[in-house]
């Protein structure tokens, strides 16, 4: 089955860019939509956006001006970049797969805690 | 944005009892709802999708029902491992949104 693994720094300074990678194992990168979701006590679970292998992306309007999700098919990896972060962006960030643009999330990574602090 | 409201926030039950968790959407989402179970320190695990379809490996004591705006996750007989948190999620429209969760605790 699909396995996902997040990686990236656990601490980011305010106003800088949060960057996380998600590696995909045991599945073709062209099969699914690849999502980022975050979870915090204040906002609960929040879908950030997704990317599809044809380059299609879709973002949550609440984050759209600050977020980019990209895909590297050769590395079987997708990346989240969230710029101009504040303390409100402190959360556990998950990568997850879905079969379509309107879908549930089948497989999840273990999550990566990112704290925004100076 | 479709707001998903879960109730109750906390449900107290005893092993062997039936538990009923609710999720209400702010507008009709047809049957496009999923339920997840989350243990502390773990990612959510898909339980139910399409309102009532159990994901692979999910025990039969979990069932989902509803349509339109009102949905239910039922656990027919609570087991010790079921006392964790549950979330609903709609995928009828963007942005995809989650409910705030129901924590099932031991009475």
Short mmCIF file of C-alpha atoms in Angstrom, two decimals:
data_model
loop_
_atom_site.label_atom_id
_atom_site.label_comp_id
_atom_site.label_asym_id
_atom_site.label_seq_id
_atom_site.Cartn_x
_atom_site.Cartn_y
_atom_site.Cartn_z
CA UNK A 1 0.00 0.00 0.00
CA UNK A 2 0.97 3.62 -0.37
CA UNK A 3 3.42 4.96 2.19
CA UNK A 4 4.11 8.65 2.66
CA UNK A 5 6.88 10.30 4.64
CA UNK A 6 7.21 13.99 5.42
CA UNK A 7 10.55 15.70 5.98
CA UNK A 8 11.67 19.23 6.68
CA UNK A 9 12.71 21.63 9.42
CA UNK A 10 10.75 21.59 12.65
CA UNK A 11 11.34 25.28 13.36
CA UNK A 12 10.79 28.24 11.06
CA UNK A 13 11.20 31.92 11.86
CA UNK A 14 8.30 34.35 11.44
CA UNK A 15 8.07 35.91 7.95
CA UNK A 16 10.17 33.10 6.43
CA UNK A 17 9.05 30.25 4.17
CA UNK A 18 7.99 26.88 5.54
CA UNK A 19 9.08 24.09 3.22
CA UNK A 20 8.22 20.40 3.57
CA UNK A 21 8.76 17.40 1.35
CA UNK A 22 6.69 14.25 1.11
CA UNK A 23 8.21 11.09 -0.35
CA UNK A 24 5.90 8.53 -1.93
CA UNK A 25 6.61 4.81 -1.62
CA UNK A 26 4.96 1.73 -3.14
CA UNK A 27 2.87 3.66 -5.64
CA UNK A 28 3.21 5.54 -8.88
CA UNK A 29 3.28 9.30 -8.48
CA UNK A 30 0.84 9.54 -11.41
CA UNK A 31 -1.96 7.58 -9.73
CA UNK A 32 -3.23 9.90 -7.04
CA UNK A 33 -3.79 13.49 -6.13
CA UNK A 34 -1.25 14.53 -3.52
CA UNK A 35 -2.42 16.68 -0.65
CA UNK A 36 -1.16 18.71 2.25
CA UNK A 37 -3.29 18.97 5.39
CA UNK A 38 -2.42 20.58 8.68
CA UNK A 39 -3.75 20.22 12.21
CA UNK A 40 -3.57 22.64 15.09
CA UNK A 41 -5.52 23.04 18.33
CA UNK A 42 -6.81 26.41 17.15
CA UNK A 43 -7.98 25.49 13.65
CA UNK A 44 -8.37 21.72 13.77
CA UNK A 45 -7.80 19.85 10.51
CA UNK A 46 -7.34 22.16 7.54
CA UNK A 47 -6.88 21.10 3.94
CA UNK A 48 -4.11 23.19 2.37
CA UNK A 49 -4.21 22.02 -1.23
CA UNK A 50 -3.27 19.35 -3.73
CA UNK A 51 -1.23 18.66 -6.84
CA UNK A 52 -1.79 16.17 -9.65
CA UNK A 53 0.90 14.75 -11.91
CA UNK A 54 -0.34 16.81 -14.88
CA UNK A 55 0.62 19.92 -12.96
CA UNK A 56 -2.88 20.74 -11.76
CA UNK A 57 -2.98 22.40 -8.37
CA UNK A 58 -5.78 23.58 -6.15
CA UNK A 59 -5.42 25.52 -2.91
CA UNK A 60 -7.56 26.47 0.03
CA UNK A 61 -8.62 30.10 -0.58
CA UNK A 62 -7.63 30.93 2.99
CA UNK A 63 -3.98 30.15 2.12
CA UNK A 64 -3.92 30.61 -1.63
CA UNK A 65 -1.82 33.78 -1.67
CA UNK A 66 0.97 32.15 0.35
CA UNK A 67 1.09 28.50 -0.71
CA UNK A 68 2.69 26.53 -3.53
CA UNK A 69 2.55 22.76 -3.93
CA UNK A 70 4.82 21.20 -6.51
CA UNK A 71 5.63 17.72 -7.75
CA UNK A 72 8.93 16.10 -8.71
CA UNK A 73 8.00 12.90 -10.53
CA UNK A 74 11.61 11.76 -10.90
CA UNK A 75 12.07 11.79 -7.13
CA UNK A 76 8.52 10.59 -6.37
CA UNK A 77 8.21 13.57 -4.09
CA UNK A 78 5.91 16.54 -3.64
CA UNK A 79 6.65 19.73 -1.79
CA UNK A 80 4.78 22.33 0.24
CA UNK A 81 6.02 25.91 0.38
CA UNK A 82 4.18 28.33 2.66
CA UNK A 83 5.60 31.82 2.71
CA UNK A 84 5.41 34.68 5.19
CA UNK A 85 4.60 32.40 8.10
CA UNK A 86 3.37 33.54 11.50
CA UNK A 87 2.79 31.76 14.79
CA UNK A 88 -0.69 30.86 13.50
CA UNK A 89 0.98 28.50 11.01
CA UNK A 90 2.36 26.34 13.81
CA UNK A 91 0.82 22.92 13.27
CA UNK A 92 1.37 19.29 12.47
CA UNK A 93 1.59 19.05 8.68
CA UNK A 94 0.45 15.86 6.98
CA UNK A 95 0.81 14.73 3.41
CA UNK A 96 -1.99 12.52 2.14
CA UNK A 97 -3.24 10.86 -1.03
CA UNK A 98 -6.66 11.03 -2.64
CA UNK A 99 -8.10 9.38 -5.76
CA UNK A 100 -9.60 12.51 -7.21
CA UNK A 101 -9.95 16.25 -6.79
CA UNK A 102 -13.13 15.75 -4.77
CA UNK A 103 -12.30 12.84 -2.52
CA UNK A 104 -11.50 11.49 0.88
CA UNK A 105 -7.91 10.95 1.95
CA UNK A 106 -6.84 7.34 1.77
CA UNK A 107 -3.28 7.32 2.99
CA UNK A 108 -1.51 9.72 5.33
CA UNK A 109 2.05 10.38 6.38
CA UNK A 110 2.94 10.31 10.07
CA UNK A 111 2.96 14.09 10.23
CA UNK A 112 5.65 16.70 10.77
CA UNK A 113 5.40 19.24 13.58
CA UNK A 114 6.43 22.70 12.42
CA UNK A 115 6.74 25.50 14.94
CA UNK A 116 6.98 29.14 13.91
CA UNK A 117 9.07 31.06 16.40
CA UNK A 118 12.00 33.44 16.52
CA UNK B 1 -16.94 27.22 2.46
CA UNK B 2 -18.97 24.29 3.77
CA UNK B 3 -18.84 24.18 7.56
CA UNK B 4 -18.97 20.74 9.17
CA UNK B 5 -20.28 20.68 12.74
CA UNK B 6 -19.77 17.59 14.85
CA UNK B 7 -21.69 16.74 17.99
CA UNK B 8 -21.21 16.05 20.74
CA UNK B 9 -17.68 17.33 21.24
CA UNK B 10 -17.19 14.61 23.83
CA UNK B 11 -19.16 11.39 24.14
CA UNK B 12 -18.91 9.25 27.27
CA UNK B 13 -19.63 5.58 26.88
CA UNK B 14 -18.93 2.18 28.36
CA UNK B 15 -17.37 -0.82 26.63
CA UNK B 16 -20.06 -2.79 24.84
CA UNK B 17 -22.40 0.18 24.48
CA UNK B 18 -23.55 1.65 21.19
CA UNK B 19 -22.21 5.08 20.28
CA UNK B 20 -23.70 7.53 17.79
CA UNK B 21 -21.68 10.47 16.49
CA UNK B 22 -23.23 13.23 14.40
CA UNK B 23 -21.97 15.54 11.69
CA UNK B 24 -24.00 18.33 10.12
CA UNK B 25 -23.03 20.20 6.95
CA UNK B 26 -23.90 23.86 6.45
CA UNK B 27 -25.30 22.96 3.01
CA UNK B 28 -26.14 19.79 1.15
CA UNK B 29 -23.12 17.58 0.38
CA UNK B 30 -25.06 14.70 -1.20
CA UNK B 31 -23.31 11.55 0.07
CA UNK B 32 -19.80 13.00 -0.14
CA UNK B 33 -18.66 12.52 3.44
CA UNK B 34 -15.87 10.52 5.03
CA UNK B 35 -15.14 9.62 8.64
CA UNK B 36 -11.71 9.23 10.22
CA UNK B 37 -10.42 7.88 13.49
CA UNK B 38 -7.41 9.48 15.12
CA UNK B 39 -5.35 8.11 17.97
CA UNK B 40 -3.05 10.44 19.96
CA UNK B 41 0.16 11.13 18.09
CA UNK B 42 -1.08 9.39 14.95
CA UNK B 43 -2.50 10.63 11.65
CA UNK B 44 -6.20 10.22 10.95
CA UNK B 45 -7.20 6.82 9.62
CA UNK B 46 -9.96 6.51 7.02
CA UNK B 47 -12.94 4.57 8.38
CA UNK B 48 -15.87 5.37 6.09
CA UNK B 49 -16.28 7.10 2.72
CA UNK B 50 -19.26 7.78 0.50
CA UNK B 51 -21.37 8.07 3.67
CA UNK B 52 -21.53 4.34 4.36
CA UNK B 53 -18.69 2.43 2.68
CA UNK B 54 -16.22 0.95 5.12
CA UNK B 55 -12.57 1.32 4.17
CA UNK B 56 -10.42 -1.77 3.88
CA UNK B 57 -9.78 -3.47 7.19
CA UNK B 58 -12.35 -1.46 9.17
CA UNK B 59 -14.36 -3.63 11.59
CA UNK B 60 -18.04 -4.19 10.91
CA UNK B 61 -19.08 -2.50 14.15
CA UNK B 62 -18.50 0.84 12.40
CA UNK B 63 -21.29 2.06 10.14
CA UNK B 64 -22.21 5.33 8.48
CA UNK B 65 -25.53 6.76 7.36
CA UNK B 66 -27.27 9.96 6.31
CA UNK B 67 -27.67 12.20 3.29
CA UNK B 68 -27.87 15.85 2.40
CA UNK B 69 -26.76 17.70 5.51
CA UNK B 70 -27.09 15.23 8.40
CA UNK B 71 -24.81 12.24 8.86
CA UNK B 72 -24.08 9.68 11.54
CA UNK B 73 -21.21 7.40 12.45
CA UNK B 74 -22.33 4.52 14.65
CA UNK B 75 -20.19 2.15 16.66
CA UNK B 76 -22.39 -0.81 17.52
CA UNK B 77 -20.41 -2.06 20.50
CA UNK B 78 -17.58 0.05 21.88
CA UNK B 79 -14.26 -1.72 22.23
CA UNK B 80 -11.35 -0.43 24.30
CA UNK B 81 -9.48 0.72 21.18
CA UNK B 82 -12.46 2.84 20.04
CA UNK B 83 -12.06 5.44 22.81
CA UNK B 84 -10.29 8.00 20.63
CA UNK B 85 -11.27 10.95 18.43
CA UNK B 86 -13.34 10.92 15.23
CA UNK B 87 -13.58 13.47 12.44
CA UNK B 88 -15.92 13.91 9.50
CA UNK B 89 -14.86 15.45 6.18
CA UNK B 90 -16.86 16.66 3.20
CA UNK B 91 -15.60 16.38 -0.35
CA UNK B 92 -18.59 17.78 -2.19
CA UNK B 93 -16.99 21.15 -2.80
CA UNK B 94 -13.74 23.04 -2.42
CA UNK B 95 -12.22 23.80 -0.06
CA UNK B 96 -12.43 20.31 1.39
CA UNK B 97 -13.34 20.75 5.05
CA UNK B 98 -13.35 18.78 8.29
CA UNK B 99 -15.49 18.80 11.38
CA UNK B 100 -14.05 19.76 14.74
CA UNK B 101 -14.07 16.20 16.03
CA UNK B 102 -15.81 14.06 18.63
CA UNK B 103 -13.75 12.54 21.40
CA UNK B 104 -15.14 9.24 22.68
CA UNK B 105 -14.13 8.69 26.28
CA UNK B 106 -14.70 5.94 28.79
CA UNK B 107 -17.54 6.67 31.19
#
